[in-house]
Amino acid sequence: MSTSLGKLSAGGRDFIDEAHLHALLGRRAEPAEIRAILAKSLAKEPLSIDETAALLRADAPEEIETLLDAAQTLKRDVYGNRIVLFAPLYVGNECMNDCVYCAFRRSNRLAARRTLDAADLRRQVEALVAKGHKRCILVFGEHPRYDAAFIADCVTQVYSARVGHGTIRRVNLNAAPLDHDGYATVKAAGIGTYQIFQETYHHATYARVHPAGTRKSDYLWRLDGVGRAMEAGCDDVGIGALFGLYDWRFEVLGLVAHAIHLRERHGVGPHTISFPRLRPALGAEVDRPHLVDDDQFKRLVAVLRLAVPYTGLILTAREPAALRREVVRLGVSQIDAGSRIELGGYTELEGEQQPDREQFHLGDLRGLDEVMRELIADGHVPSFCTACYRLGRTGEHFMEYAVPGFIQKLCTPNALTTLAEYLVDYASPPTREAGWQLIDRELAQLPDGSRKRELVDRLRRIRETDERDLFF
Ligand code: SAM
Ligand code: SF4
């Protein structure tokens, strides 16, 4: 099957059955049913759409408390206390689409259009590396200039930049859906995750916010985007919805339906799910009936955590610092930190956000070191680990969960060595001190044996020598 934009994946179809999803959201579940669903989730089994809908309908205060508690417990059981850190890097804001919520939309005359050239890009990457980042996500508008060859070239350039000991070790993408050949091209450049957000799974809303005649108005081409990516060899994909366009409960069901569809069709679910909330943006129009408040936001994160235990959840700096601190506990596995989303923002701008150069306003503008310090104070282990991806262990979240002892043998040691690198090479004195205390506490909890001895030796080598990038 194909759309006017090209060939879909084998069996690619519109699997969002709106009437069915709405019907599921219309029925309340009995307390006993909710308890049974939570028990299934805590046994680390993915939930069905029907079960997810039951959790979304639970809105008595005690039920919500129980849900939030269960999400925290599941997060601890599956992921331990690690949080992976990354930074977004905006490469270009030329865009031929006209998404009503986005400052990069083509009809926004107030946007200062720019595409980083090779020297600009290198400067941005060097600035990120100099702060201690090891993972970044490149972000692009949709434009003929940003074809697969251009994107692949940017990826190669990012990997080649080095400052002292530091390099970016994993480059993810957030860009428009490609065709099969395009995905193969970016895969060959060594990308990590390819993210495409559906924005809204609700067809009429999708049509309203993505004007007809633009490429993005093709709902099915976008819905099938990550399926094509998987078929073309990018087996590591991320999905997401832009919360605030339509009913948040419906969007959660859309995400879960998408995850289930990928599992059924391609044998593996999405690597990550993102849940950006709509932010104010220059020249963007949004009508507000569906804006999601903080309490609803916490519930949606908790329900996603419970519904897809294998899938990483990404919380971005769109959200304010205080809320991020609370929501991280509910099941988030990755956050960005020290983010600037203006074109050239890592080197060219100080202080104030620059509305004509950014896609929307950020809620959390703290630097990486400050975020690291808060995570450490809260007992999280900030991690820059990229080992699974580099060793070809894709579907890592699945393995973390499915392979006995995986977290203890691999994830925790790798998180601790990447944290140690950060502490030695980049951290401020208070972060360094708190970080080493955390490492000592984590070591004390690991069972004695050859793995622990090796880890202790690696931590010593990182502290005392120039050896870096030691991963299990
Ligand atoms: N242009 C590509 C696309 O639309 O898929 C790639 C990335 S776009 C620059 C990244 C994401 O930012 C979009 O998918 C959308 O979910 C989100 N976004 C756009 N406008 C936003 C806003 N005003 N507030 C929060 N997130 C927004
Ligand atoms: Fe362009 Fe993406 Fe913004 Fe839409 S969301 S206007 S496609 S950059």
Coordinates of C-alpha atoms and ligand atoms in Angstrom, one line a residue:
M1 CA 0.0 0.0 0.0
S2 CA 1.1 3.6 -0.5
T3 CA 0.0 7.2 0.0
S4 CA 0.6 10.0 -2.3
L5 CA 4.0 10.5 -0.6
G6 CA 5.3 7.0 -1.2
K7 CA 5.2 3.3 -0.3
L8 CA 4.1 2.3 3.2
S9 CA 5.6 -0.6 5.2
A10 CA 4.3 -4.1 4.5
G11 CA 0.9 -4.3 6.1
G12 CA 1.0 -0.6 6.9
R13 CA -2.5 0.6 7.7
D14 CA -4.4 3.0 9.9
F15 CA -4.8 1.0 13.1
I16 CA -6.3 3.8 15.1
D17 CA -10.0 2.8 15.6
E18 CA -11.4 6.0 17.1
A19 CA -14.9 4.7 17.8
H20 CA -13.4 1.8 19.7
L21 CA -11.0 4.0 21.7
H22 CA -13.8 6.4 22.7
A23 CA -16.0 3.6 23.7
L24 CA -13.3 2.2 26.0
L25 CA -12.9 5.6 27.6
G26 CA -16.6 5.7 28.3
R27 CA -16.8 2.8 30.7
R28 CA -15.7 2.9 34.4
A29 CA -13.8 0.0 35.8
E30 CA -14.6 -1.7 39.1
P31 CA -11.9 -1.4 41.9
A32 CA -11.3 -5.1 41.6
E33 CA -10.6 -4.8 37.9
I34 CA -8.1 -1.9 38.6
R35 CA -6.3 -4.0 41.2
A36 CA -6.0 -6.9 38.8
I37 CA -4.6 -4.6 36.1
L38 CA -2.1 -3.1 38.4
A39 CA -0.9 -6.5 39.5
K40 CA -0.4 -7.5 35.9
S41 CA 1.6 -4.4 35.2
L42 CA 3.7 -4.8 38.4
A43 CA 4.5 -8.3 37.0
K44 CA 6.0 -6.4 34.1
E45 CA 3.5 -7.5 31.5
P46 CA 2.5 -4.9 28.9
L47 CA -1.1 -3.9 29.2
S48 CA -3.8 -4.1 26.5
I49 CA -5.5 -1.0 25.2
D50 CA -8.6 -2.0 27.1
E51 CA -6.6 -2.3 30.4
T52 CA -4.9 1.0 29.8
A53 CA -8.3 2.7 29.3
A54 CA -9.4 1.3 32.6
L55 CA -6.4 3.0 34.3
L56 CA -7.1 6.2 32.5
R57 CA -10.7 6.3 33.7
A58 CA -9.7 5.8 37.3
D59 CA -10.1 9.3 38.7
A60 CA -11.1 9.0 42.4
P61 CA -8.2 10.6 44.5
E62 CA -7.3 7.2 46.2
E63 CA -7.3 5.4 42.8
I64 CA -5.0 8.1 41.4
E65 CA -2.6 7.7 44.5
T66 CA -2.5 4.0 43.9
L67 CA -1.7 4.4 40.3
L68 CA 1.1 6.9 41.0
D69 CA 2.6 4.6 43.6
A70 CA 2.4 1.6 41.3
A71 CA 4.2 3.5 38.6
Q72 CA 7.0 4.4 41.0
T73 CA 7.4 0.8 42.1
L74 CA 7.5 -0.5 38.5
K75 CA 10.0 2.1 37.5
R76 CA 12.3 1.1 40.4
D77 CA 11.9 -2.6 39.6
V78 CA 12.5 -2.3 35.9
Y79 CA 15.0 0.5 35.6
G80 CA 16.5 0.9 39.0
N81 CA 17.4 4.4 39.8
R82 CA 19.3 5.4 36.6
I83 CA 18.3 8.4 34.5
V84 CA 19.9 8.8 31.1
L85 CA 20.9 12.3 30.0
F86 CA 20.9 13.9 26.6
A87 CA 20.7 17.3 24.9
P88 CA 18.7 18.4 21.8
L89 CA 20.6 20.1 19.0
Y90 CA 18.5 22.0 16.5
V91 CA 20.1 21.9 13.0
G92 CA 17.6 23.9 10.9
N93 CA 14.2 25.6 11.1
E94 CA 13.3 25.8 7.5
C95 CA 10.0 24.1 7.1
M96 CA 7.5 23.6 4.4
N97 CA 4.7 22.5 6.8
D98 CA 2.4 24.8 8.6
C99 CA 1.6 23.0 11.9
V100 CA -0.4 25.6 13.7
Y101 CA 1.3 25.0 17.1
C102 CA 4.9 25.4 15.9
A103 CA 7.0 28.5 15.5
F104 CA 8.9 26.9 12.6
R105 CA 5.6 26.8 10.5
R106 CA 6.1 28.2 7.1
S107 CA 3.6 31.0 7.6
N108 CA 5.4 32.4 10.6
R109 CA 7.0 35.5 9.2
L110 CA 8.5 36.3 12.6
A111 CA 10.8 33.3 12.7
A112 CA 14.5 33.9 11.8
R113 CA 15.3 31.1 9.4
R114 CA 18.6 29.4 9.6
T115 CA 20.4 26.1 8.9
L116 CA 23.6 25.4 10.7
D117 CA 26.6 25.0 8.3
A118 CA 29.3 22.5 9.1
A119 CA 31.3 25.0 11.1
D120 CA 28.3 26.1 13.1
L121 CA 27.3 22.5 13.8
R122 CA 30.8 21.6 15.0
R123 CA 30.8 24.6 17.4
Q124 CA 27.4 23.5 18.8
V125 CA 28.6 19.9 19.3
E126 CA 31.9 21.0 20.9
A127 CA 30.0 23.2 23.3
L128 CA 27.8 20.2 24.3
V129 CA 30.8 17.9 24.6
A130 CA 32.7 20.5 26.7
K131 CA 29.8 20.4 29.2
G132 CA 30.0 16.6 29.5
H133 CA 27.2 15.5 27.1
K134 CA 27.6 12.1 25.4
R135 CA 24.2 11.8 23.7
C136 CA 22.3 14.2 21.6
I137 CA 19.2 14.3 19.4
L138 CA 19.4 16.3 16.2
V139 CA 16.2 18.1 15.3
F140 CA 15.1 19.4 11.9
G141 CA 12.2 21.1 10.3
E142 CA 10.8 19.3 7.2
H143 CA 12.3 20.8 4.1
P144 CA 13.8 19.6 0.8
R145 CA 17.2 20.8 2.1
Y146 CA 17.0 18.4 5.0
D147 CA 16.9 15.2 2.9
A148 CA 18.3 11.9 4.2
A149 CA 21.8 12.5 2.8
F150 CA 22.0 15.9 4.5
I151 CA 20.8 14.4 7.8
A152 CA 23.3 11.5 7.5
D153 CA 26.1 14.0 6.9
C154 CA 25.1 16.0 10.0
V155 CA 25.2 12.7 12.0
T156 CA 28.7 11.9 10.7
Q157 CA 29.9 15.4 11.6
V158 CA 28.5 15.1 15.1
Y159 CA 30.3 11.8 15.7
S160 CA 33.6 13.3 14.5
A161 CA 33.8 16.3 16.9
R162 CA 36.1 15.8 19.9
V163 CA 37.0 18.0 22.9
G164 CA 39.6 16.6 25.2
H165 CA 38.4 13.2 26.2
G166 CA 34.9 13.9 25.1
T167 CA 32.8 12.9 22.1
I168 CA 29.2 12.4 21.3
R169 CA 28.7 8.6 21.5
R170 CA 25.1 8.3 20.3
V171 CA 23.2 10.6 17.9
N172 CA 19.4 10.2 17.8
L173 CA 17.1 12.0 15.3
N174 CA 13.8 13.8 15.5
A175 CA 13.0 14.6 11.9
A176 CA 10.2 14.1 9.3
P177 CA 9.2 10.7 8.2
L178 CA 11.4 9.3 5.3
D179 CA 10.9 6.6 2.7
H180 CA 12.7 3.3 3.0
D181 CA 15.8 4.4 1.2
G182 CA 16.0 7.5 3.3
Y183 CA 16.0 5.5 6.5
A184 CA 18.7 3.1 5.2
T185 CA 20.8 6.2 4.5
V186 CA 20.6 7.6 8.0
K187 CA 21.0 4.2 9.5
A188 CA 24.3 3.8 7.7
A189 CA 25.5 7.0 9.4
G190 CA 25.1 5.2 12.7
I191 CA 22.0 6.8 14.2
G192 CA 20.6 5.6 17.5
T193 CA 16.8 6.2 17.8
Y194 CA 14.7 7.7 15.0
Q195 CA 11.9 9.7 16.7
I196 CA 8.6 10.7 15.0
F197 CA 5.8 12.1 17.0
Q198 CA 2.3 11.6 15.7
E199 CA 1.3 14.8 17.5
T200 CA -2.3 13.7 17.8
Y201 CA -3.9 10.3 17.0
H202 CA -7.3 12.0 16.6
H203 CA -8.0 12.3 12.9
A204 CA -10.1 15.4 12.8
T205 CA -7.7 17.2 15.1
Y206 CA -4.8 16.1 13.1
A207 CA -6.4 17.5 10.0
R208 CA -7.2 20.8 11.7
V209 CA -3.6 21.5 13.0
H210 CA -1.8 20.2 9.9
P211 CA -3.3 22.2 7.0
A212 CA -4.3 20.3 3.8
G213 CA -1.7 20.5 1.1
T214 CA 1.3 20.2 3.4
R215 CA 3.3 17.0 3.6
K216 CA 2.6 16.6 7.2
S217 CA -1.2 16.6 6.6
D218 CA -0.8 12.9 5.5
Y219 CA -1.8 11.2 8.7
L220 CA -1.1 7.7 7.5
W221 CA 2.3 8.5 6.0
R222 CA 3.3 9.8 9.5
L223 CA 1.6 7.0 11.4
D224 CA 3.5 4.4 9.3
G225 CA 6.8 6.4 9.6
V226 CA 8.5 4.4 12.3
G227 CA 7.2 1.1 10.9
R228 CA 9.0 1.9 7.6
A229 CA 12.1 2.9 9.6
M230 CA 12.0 -0.5 11.3
E231 CA 11.6 -2.3 7.9
A232 CA 14.5 -0.4 6.5
G233 CA 16.8 -1.4 9.4
C234 CA 16.4 1.4 12.0
D235 CA 15.1 -1.0 14.6
D236 CA 15.3 1.6 17.3
V237 CA 12.4 4.0 17.0
G238 CA 10.7 6.6 19.3
I239 CA 7.0 7.6 19.1
G240 CA 5.2 10.5 20.9
A241 CA 2.2 12.7 21.1
L242 CA 2.0 16.4 21.6
F243 CA -0.3 16.7 24.6
G244 CA -2.7 19.6 24.5
L245 CA -4.1 19.2 21.0
Y246 CA -6.8 16.7 21.9
D247 CA -8.1 14.7 24.9
W248 CA -5.0 13.4 26.8
R249 CA -6.6 10.1 27.6
F250 CA -7.3 9.4 23.9
E251 CA -3.7 10.2 23.1
V252 CA -2.4 7.8 25.7
L253 CA -4.5 5.1 24.1
G254 CA -3.2 6.1 20.7
L255 CA 0.4 5.7 21.9
V256 CA -0.3 2.3 23.5
A257 CA -2.1 1.2 20.3
H258 CA 1.0 2.3 18.3
A259 CA 3.3 0.4 20.6
I260 CA 1.2 -2.7 20.3
H261 CA 1.0 -2.4 16.6
L262 CA 4.8 -2.2 16.3
R263 CA 5.3 -5.2 18.6
E264 CA 2.8 -7.2 16.5
R265 CA 4.1 -6.2 13.1
H266 CA 7.8 -5.8 13.7
G267 CA 8.4 -8.0 16.8
V268 CA 9.7 -5.1 18.9
G269 CA 8.0 -2.1 20.4
P270 CA 9.2 1.5 20.4
H271 CA 12.4 2.1 22.2
T272 CA 11.0 5.3 23.7
I273 CA 7.8 7.3 24.1
S274 CA 7.8 11.1 24.4
F275 CA 4.9 13.1 25.8
P276 CA 5.7 16.8 25.1
R277 CA 3.1 19.2 26.4
L278 CA 2.2 22.1 24.2
R279 CA 4.2 25.2 25.0
P280 CA 3.8 28.8 24.0
A281 CA 5.5 29.5 20.7
L282 CA 6.0 32.6 18.6
G283 CA 3.5 32.9 15.8
A284 CA 1.7 29.8 16.8
E285 CA -2.0 29.5 17.4
V286 CA -3.6 27.0 19.7
D287 CA -7.1 26.9 21.0
R288 CA -6.9 25.7 24.6
P289 CA -9.7 23.3 25.5
H290 CA -7.4 20.3 25.7
L291 CA -4.4 21.8 27.6
V292 CA -3.2 19.2 30.1
D293 CA -2.7 20.4 33.7
D294 CA 0.1 19.2 36.0
D295 CA -2.1 16.6 37.8
Q296 CA -3.3 15.1 34.5
F297 CA 0.3 15.2 33.2
K298 CA 1.5 13.1 36.2
R299 CA -1.4 10.6 35.6
L300 CA -0.6 10.2 32.0
V301 CA 3.1 9.5 32.7
A302 CA 2.2 7.0 35.4
V303 CA -0.3 5.2 33.1
L304 CA 2.2 5.1 30.2
R305 CA 4.8 3.6 32.6
L306 CA 2.3 1.0 33.7
A307 CA 1.1 0.2 30.2
V308 CA 4.5 -0.3 28.5
P309 CA 7.0 -1.6 31.0
Y310 CA 9.7 -2.2 28.4
T311 CA 9.7 1.2 26.8
G312 CA 11.9 4.1 27.8
L313 CA 10.0 7.3 28.7
I314 CA 11.5 10.7 27.8
L315 CA 10.7 13.9 29.8
T316 CA 12.0 17.1 28.2
A317 CA 12.9 20.5 29.5
R318 CA 9.7 21.9 28.0
E319 CA 8.5 21.2 31.6
P320 CA 9.5 23.4 34.5
A321 CA 12.2 22.2 36.9
A322 CA 10.0 21.6 39.9
L323 CA 7.6 19.5 38.0
R324 CA 10.4 17.5 36.3
R325 CA 11.7 16.6 39.7
E326 CA 8.4 15.1 40.7
V327 CA 7.6 13.4 37.4
V328 CA 11.0 11.7 37.0
R329 CA 10.1 9.4 39.8
L330 CA 6.9 8.2 38.1
G331 CA 8.7 6.2 35.5
V332 CA 10.9 8.4 33.3
S333 CA 14.1 6.9 32.0
Q334 CA 15.6 9.8 30.0
I335 CA 15.7 13.6 30.4
D336 CA 17.5 16.3 28.6
A337 CA 19.5 18.9 30.5
G338 CA 21.3 22.1 29.8
S339 CA 19.1 22.4 26.7
R340 CA 19.0 25.4 24.3
I341 CA 16.7 25.0 21.4
E342 CA 17.5 28.2 19.5
L343 CA 19.5 27.6 16.4
G344 CA 23.1 28.2 17.5
G345 CA 21.9 28.5 21.1
Y346 CA 24.7 26.6 22.8
T347 CA 27.4 29.1 21.8
E348 CA 25.7 32.3 20.6
L349 CA 23.2 33.2 23.3
E350 CA 23.4 34.1 26.9
G351 CA 20.5 34.3 29.4
E352 CA 17.1 35.2 27.9
Q353 CA 15.4 32.9 25.4
Q354 CA 15.2 34.2 21.8
P355 CA 11.7 33.7 20.6
D356 CA 12.5 34.2 16.9
R357 CA 15.1 31.5 16.9
E358 CA 13.4 28.7 18.9
Q359 CA 10.6 26.4 18.2
F360 CA 8.8 27.0 21.5
H361 CA 9.8 28.3 25.0
L362 CA 11.5 25.9 27.4
G363 CA 10.4 25.5 31.0
D364 CA 13.7 24.3 32.5
L365 CA 16.8 26.3 31.5
R366 CA 19.2 25.0 34.2
G367 CA 22.6 23.9 33.1
L368 CA 23.7 20.2 33.0
D369 CA 25.7 20.4 36.2
E370 CA 22.8 21.8 38.2
V371 CA 20.4 19.1 36.9
M372 CA 23.0 16.4 37.7
R373 CA 23.4 17.7 41.3
E374 CA 19.6 17.6 41.8
L375 CA 19.3 14.1 40.4
I376 CA 22.2 12.9 42.7
A377 CA 20.6 14.6 45.7
D378 CA 17.4 12.8 45.0
G379 CA 19.1 9.4 44.8
H380 CA 19.0 9.0 41.0
V381 CA 22.1 7.8 39.2
P382 CA 22.6 10.1 36.2
S383 CA 24.0 8.0 33.3
F384 CA 25.6 8.8 30.0
C385 CA 25.8 5.1 29.1
T386 CA 25.6 4.2 25.4
A387 CA 27.0 0.7 25.7
C388 CA 24.1 -1.3 24.4
Y389 CA 23.7 0.7 21.2
R390 CA 27.5 0.5 20.5
L391 CA 27.7 -3.2 21.1
G392 CA 24.6 -3.8 18.9
R393 CA 22.5 -4.8 21.9
T394 CA 19.4 -3.1 20.5
G395 CA 16.1 -3.4 22.3
E396 CA 18.1 -2.7 25.4
H397 CA 15.1 -1.9 27.6
F398 CA 13.7 -5.2 26.8
M399 CA 16.9 -6.9 27.7
E400 CA 17.3 -5.0 30.9
Y401 CA 14.0 -6.4 31.9
A402 CA 14.1 -9.8 30.3
V403 CA 17.7 -11.0 31.0
P404 CA 18.2 -11.9 34.6
G405 CA 20.7 -9.7 36.4
F406 CA 21.2 -7.5 33.3
I407 CA 20.8 -4.2 35.2
Q408 CA 23.1 -5.3 38.0
K409 CA 25.8 -6.7 35.7
L410 CA 25.8 -4.1 33.0
C411 CA 23.6 -1.1 33.4
T412 CA 24.6 -0.1 36.9
P413 CA 28.3 -0.5 36.4
N414 CA 28.1 1.4 33.1
A415 CA 26.1 4.2 34.6
L416 CA 28.6 4.5 37.4
T417 CA 31.7 4.6 35.1
T418 CA 30.0 7.2 32.9
L419 CA 29.0 9.2 35.9
A420 CA 32.6 9.0 37.2
E421 CA 33.9 10.3 33.8
Y422 CA 31.5 13.3 34.2
L423 CA 32.6 13.9 37.8
V424 CA 36.3 13.9 36.9
D425 CA 36.2 15.8 33.6
Y426 CA 33.3 18.3 33.9
A427 CA 31.6 18.5 37.3
S428 CA 31.6 21.5 39.6
P429 CA 33.2 20.8 43.1
P430 CA 29.8 20.3 44.9
T431 CA 28.5 18.0 42.2
R432 CA 31.7 16.1 42.2
E433 CA 31.6 15.5 45.9
A434 CA 28.0 14.5 46.0
G435 CA 28.6 12.2 42.9
W436 CA 31.4 10.3 44.5
Q437 CA 29.4 9.8 47.6
L438 CA 26.6 8.4 45.5
I439 CA 29.0 6.0 43.7
D440 CA 30.2 4.7 47.0
R441 CA 26.7 4.1 48.2
E442 CA 25.8 2.3 44.9
L443 CA 29.0 0.2 45.1
A444 CA 28.1 -0.9 48.7
Q445 CA 24.9 -2.3 47.3
L446 CA 26.5 -4.4 44.6
P447 CA 27.3 -8.1 45.4
D448 CA 31.0 -8.9 45.9
G449 CA 32.6 -10.8 43.1
S450 CA 34.8 -10.3 40.0
R451 CA 32.4 -7.9 38.3
K452 CA 32.5 -5.6 41.3
R453 CA 36.3 -5.8 41.6
E454 CA 36.6 -4.9 37.9
L455 CA 34.2 -2.0 38.3
V456 CA 36.2 -0.7 41.3
D457 CA 39.3 -0.9 39.3
R458 CA 37.8 0.9 36.3
L459 CA 36.5 3.7 38.6
R460 CA 40.0 4.1 40.0
R461 CA 41.5 4.2 36.5
I462 CA 39.1 6.9 35.4
R463 CA 39.9 8.9 38.5
E464 CA 43.7 8.6 38.3
T465 CA 44.5 8.2 34.6
D466 CA 43.3 9.4 31.2
E467 CA 41.5 6.1 30.4
R468 CA 37.8 6.7 29.4
D469 CA 35.0 4.9 27.7
L470 CA 35.3 1.7 29.7
F471 CA 32.1 -0.2 29.3
F472 CA 30.7 -3.6 29.9
Ligands
SAM1 N1 9.8 18.8 11.9 C1 9.8 17.5 12.3 C2 8.4 17.0 12.7 O1 7.5 17.8 12.8 O2 8.3 15.8 12.9 C3 10.7 17.3 13.5 C4 10.7 17.8 14.7 S1 9.7 19.1 15.4 C5 10.9 20.3 15.2 C6 9.8 18.3 17.1 C7 8.5 18.2 17.8 O3 8.3 19.3 18.6 C8 7.3 18.0 17.1 O4 7.1 16.7 16.7 C9 6.2 18.5 18.1 O5 5.7 17.4 18.8 C10 7.0 19.4 19.1 N2 6.5 20.7 19.1 C11 6.2 21.5 18.1 N3 5.7 22.7 18.5 C12 5.6 22.6 19.9 C13 5.2 23.5 20.9 N4 4.6 24.7 20.6 N5 5.3 23.1 22.2 C14 5.8 21.9 22.5 N6 6.3 21.0 21.6 C15 6.2 21.4 20.3
SF4_2 FE1 7.7 22.0 10.7 FE2 8.0 20.1 12.5 FE3 7.3 22.6 13.3 FE4 5.6 21.2 11.9 S1 6.4 20.6 14.0 S2 6.1 23.3 11.5 S3 6.9 20.0 10.6 S4 9.2 21.9 12.4

